[in-house]
XYZ file of C-alpha atoms in Angstrom:
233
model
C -6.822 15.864 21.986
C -8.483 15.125 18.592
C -5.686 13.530 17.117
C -5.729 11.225 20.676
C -9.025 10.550 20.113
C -8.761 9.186 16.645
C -5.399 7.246 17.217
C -7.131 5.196 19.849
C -10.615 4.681 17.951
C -8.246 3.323 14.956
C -6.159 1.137 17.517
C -9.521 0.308 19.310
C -10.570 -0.943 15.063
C -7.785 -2.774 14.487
C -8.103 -4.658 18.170
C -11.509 -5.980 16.542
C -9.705 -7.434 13.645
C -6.570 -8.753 15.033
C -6.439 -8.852 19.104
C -5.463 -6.106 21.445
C -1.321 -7.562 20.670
C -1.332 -6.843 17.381
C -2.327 -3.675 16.731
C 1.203 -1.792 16.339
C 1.534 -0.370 12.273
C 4.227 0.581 10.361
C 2.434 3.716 9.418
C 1.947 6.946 10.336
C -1.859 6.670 9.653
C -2.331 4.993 13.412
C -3.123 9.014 14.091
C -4.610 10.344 10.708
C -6.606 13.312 11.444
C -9.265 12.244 9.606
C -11.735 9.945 8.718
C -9.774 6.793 7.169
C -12.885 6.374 5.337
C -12.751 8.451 2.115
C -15.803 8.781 -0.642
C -13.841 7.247 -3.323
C -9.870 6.671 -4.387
C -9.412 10.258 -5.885
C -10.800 11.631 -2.232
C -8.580 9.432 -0.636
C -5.608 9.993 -2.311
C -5.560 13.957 -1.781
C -6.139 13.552 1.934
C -3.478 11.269 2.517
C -1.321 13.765 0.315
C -2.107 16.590 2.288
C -1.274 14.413 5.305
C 2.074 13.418 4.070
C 3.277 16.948 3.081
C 2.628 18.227 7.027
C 4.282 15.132 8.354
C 7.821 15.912 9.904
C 10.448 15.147 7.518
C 11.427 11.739 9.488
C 7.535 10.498 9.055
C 7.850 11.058 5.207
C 9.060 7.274 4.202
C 7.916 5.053 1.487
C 6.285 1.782 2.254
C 8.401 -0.834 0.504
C 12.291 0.963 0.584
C 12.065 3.321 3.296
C 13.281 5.799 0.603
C 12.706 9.516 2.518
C 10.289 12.148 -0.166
C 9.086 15.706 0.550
C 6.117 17.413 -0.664
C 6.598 20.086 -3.806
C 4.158 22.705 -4.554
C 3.459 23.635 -7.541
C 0.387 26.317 -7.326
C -2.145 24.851 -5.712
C -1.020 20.979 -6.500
C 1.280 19.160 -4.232
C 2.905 16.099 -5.474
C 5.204 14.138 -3.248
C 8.987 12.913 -5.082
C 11.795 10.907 -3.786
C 14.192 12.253 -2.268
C 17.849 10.672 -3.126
C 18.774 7.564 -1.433
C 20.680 4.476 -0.855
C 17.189 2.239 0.096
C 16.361 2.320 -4.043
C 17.780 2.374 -7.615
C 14.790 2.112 -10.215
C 14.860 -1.242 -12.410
C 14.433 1.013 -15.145
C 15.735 4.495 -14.927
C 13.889 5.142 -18.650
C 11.049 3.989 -20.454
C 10.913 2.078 -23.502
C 10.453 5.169 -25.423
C 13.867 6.561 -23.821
C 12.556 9.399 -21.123
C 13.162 9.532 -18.073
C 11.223 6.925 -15.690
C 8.936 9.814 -13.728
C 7.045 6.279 -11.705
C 10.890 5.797 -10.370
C 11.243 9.646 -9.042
C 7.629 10.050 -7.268
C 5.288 8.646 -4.612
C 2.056 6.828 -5.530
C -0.800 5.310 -3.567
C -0.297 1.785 -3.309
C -3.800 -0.516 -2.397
C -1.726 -3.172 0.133
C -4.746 -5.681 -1.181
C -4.831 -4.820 -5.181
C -8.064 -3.331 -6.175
C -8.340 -6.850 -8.440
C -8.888 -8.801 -5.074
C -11.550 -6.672 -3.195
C -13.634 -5.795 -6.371
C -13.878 -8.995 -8.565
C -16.455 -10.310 -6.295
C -18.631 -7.477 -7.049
C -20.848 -7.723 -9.791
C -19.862 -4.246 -11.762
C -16.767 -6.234 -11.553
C -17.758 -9.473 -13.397
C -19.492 -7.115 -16.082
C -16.231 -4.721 -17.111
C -13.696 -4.760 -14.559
C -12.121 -1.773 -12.522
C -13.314 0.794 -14.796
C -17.148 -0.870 -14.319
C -17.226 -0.059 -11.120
C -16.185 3.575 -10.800
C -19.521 4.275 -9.829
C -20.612 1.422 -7.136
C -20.992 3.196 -3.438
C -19.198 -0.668 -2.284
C -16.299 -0.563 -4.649
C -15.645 3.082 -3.848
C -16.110 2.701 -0.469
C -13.397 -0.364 -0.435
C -10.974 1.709 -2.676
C -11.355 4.646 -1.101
C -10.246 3.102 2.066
C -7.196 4.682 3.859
C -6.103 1.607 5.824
C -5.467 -0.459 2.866
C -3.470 2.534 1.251
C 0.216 3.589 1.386
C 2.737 5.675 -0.045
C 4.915 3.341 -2.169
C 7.219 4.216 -5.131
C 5.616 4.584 -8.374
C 8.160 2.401 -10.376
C 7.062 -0.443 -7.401
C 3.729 0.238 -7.042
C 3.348 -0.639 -10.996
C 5.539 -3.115 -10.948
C 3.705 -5.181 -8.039
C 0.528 -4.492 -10.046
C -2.205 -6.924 -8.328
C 0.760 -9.504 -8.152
C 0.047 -11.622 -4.504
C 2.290 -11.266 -1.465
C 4.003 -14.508 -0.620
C 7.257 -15.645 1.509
C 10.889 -15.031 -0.584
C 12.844 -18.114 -1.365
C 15.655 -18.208 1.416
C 18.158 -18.180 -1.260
C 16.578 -14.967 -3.140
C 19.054 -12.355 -4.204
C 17.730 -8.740 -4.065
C 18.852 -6.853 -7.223
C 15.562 -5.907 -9.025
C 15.916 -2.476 -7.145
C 19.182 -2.088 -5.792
C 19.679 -1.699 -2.066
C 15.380 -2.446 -1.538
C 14.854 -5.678 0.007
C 11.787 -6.578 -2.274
C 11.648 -8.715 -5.119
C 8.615 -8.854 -8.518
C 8.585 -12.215 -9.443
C 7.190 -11.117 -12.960
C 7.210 -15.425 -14.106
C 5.523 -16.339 -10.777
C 3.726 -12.935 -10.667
C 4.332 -12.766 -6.839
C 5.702 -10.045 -4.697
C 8.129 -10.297 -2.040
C 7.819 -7.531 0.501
C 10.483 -6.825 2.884
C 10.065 -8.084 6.567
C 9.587 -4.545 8.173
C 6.231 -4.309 6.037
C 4.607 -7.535 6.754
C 3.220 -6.548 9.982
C 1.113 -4.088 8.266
C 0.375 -6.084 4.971
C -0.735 -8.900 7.437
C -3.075 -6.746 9.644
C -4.359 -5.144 6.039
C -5.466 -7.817 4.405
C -7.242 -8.990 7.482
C -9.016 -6.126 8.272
C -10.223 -5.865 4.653
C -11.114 -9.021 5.078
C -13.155 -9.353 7.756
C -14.273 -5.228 7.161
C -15.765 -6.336 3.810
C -16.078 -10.125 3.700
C -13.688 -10.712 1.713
C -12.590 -14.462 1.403
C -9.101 -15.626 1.428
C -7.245 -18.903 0.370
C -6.782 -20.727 3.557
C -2.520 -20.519 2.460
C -2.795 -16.883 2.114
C -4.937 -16.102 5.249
C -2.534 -18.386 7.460
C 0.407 -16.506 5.773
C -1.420 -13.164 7.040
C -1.723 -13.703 10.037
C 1.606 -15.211 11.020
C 2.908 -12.002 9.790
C 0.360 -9.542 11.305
C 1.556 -11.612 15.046
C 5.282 -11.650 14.380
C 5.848 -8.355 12.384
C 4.536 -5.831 14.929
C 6.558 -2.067 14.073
């Protein structure tokens, strides 16, 4: 009944933002047990782990590849790794210094809008950047929130970095990450997501957005919500 109860008070959220249509998410989060409201990111980040690691196996999917991971325990820490798959082959299987590439084997927590876009307007911001703001209640509130977070593969997630979303070329080639329909346009510093995320990215950035008053580009906000109407799973 509890887990009811939240589902539809997050649905009932996300009717505010985007109309009572669009309110399907590719996420599991839709019946988080929680409050999707964490202190800060560190809070946030070992809730949603927790999460993840009771999920059933099928729910355990990364954002951007649909690559399948499972929790391991070590002690009291739980971590969650890739599992092998076809969906993604890192760009670089080592570093520069010749290890092994432990950002391409693991899951991270990816903000959908970069931490760049929802703090720069805040003063702490302006005055040192990310690290600045560590301790202001609005830009831990913002990063802390479990809507704009999802479980993405580390190699990805740093790649992407605060890189914007935008529509692929038609004549794109996938290849950056072998079978993983997204593209890092490193020159253009864009990132092309694939189409079965954009439903979510859409609905993300508008309910950070309009949650925090965040401004977008008129280009970008259009972009949004075209794909938070026609991407709905």
């Amino acid at each position: 009944m509890k887990l009811r109860l939240l589902s539809l008070m997050f649905i009932a959220s996300l009717s505010l933002v985007f109309g009572a249509s669009s309110t399907k998410s590719h996420s599991p989060l839709s019946s988080f047990p929680l409050n999707m409201h964490a202190s800060n990111f560190a809070e946030a980040k070992r809730e949603l782990t927790k999460y993840y690691a009771s999920l059933p196996k099928d729910k355990e999917i990364d954002f951007y590849c649909q690559v399948p991971f499972h929790a391991v325990y070590k002690g009291k820490r739980v971590s969650l790794e890739l599992l092998p798959s076809s969906n993604y082959t890192p760009r670089n299987k080592y570093t520069k210094k010749g290890k092994l590439n432990l950002r391409a084997r693991r899951i991270e927590w990816e903000h959908i809008m970069p931490a760049y876009n929802f703090g720069r307007h805040l003063e702490c911001w302006r005055e040192g950047g990310r690290k600045a703001c560590q301790k202001d209640p609005t830009f831990q509130k913002m990063e802390g929130d479990m809507h704009n977070l999802v479980p993405a593969v580390g190699e990805i997630n740093g790649d992407r970095s605060n890189f914007r979303y935008a529509q692929a070329p038609k004549d794109l080639k996938y290849t950056e990450y072998g079978n993983c329909k997204v593209y890092t346009d490193f020159k253009a510093r864009k990132f092309y997501p694939a189409n079965y995320s954009k439903g979510k990215i859409g609905r993300t950035y508008l309910y950070m957005s309009k949650t925090y008053h965040i401004n977008l580009n008129p280009k970008e906000k259009a972009m949004m919500e075209e794909w938070a109407k026609k991407y709905l799973d």
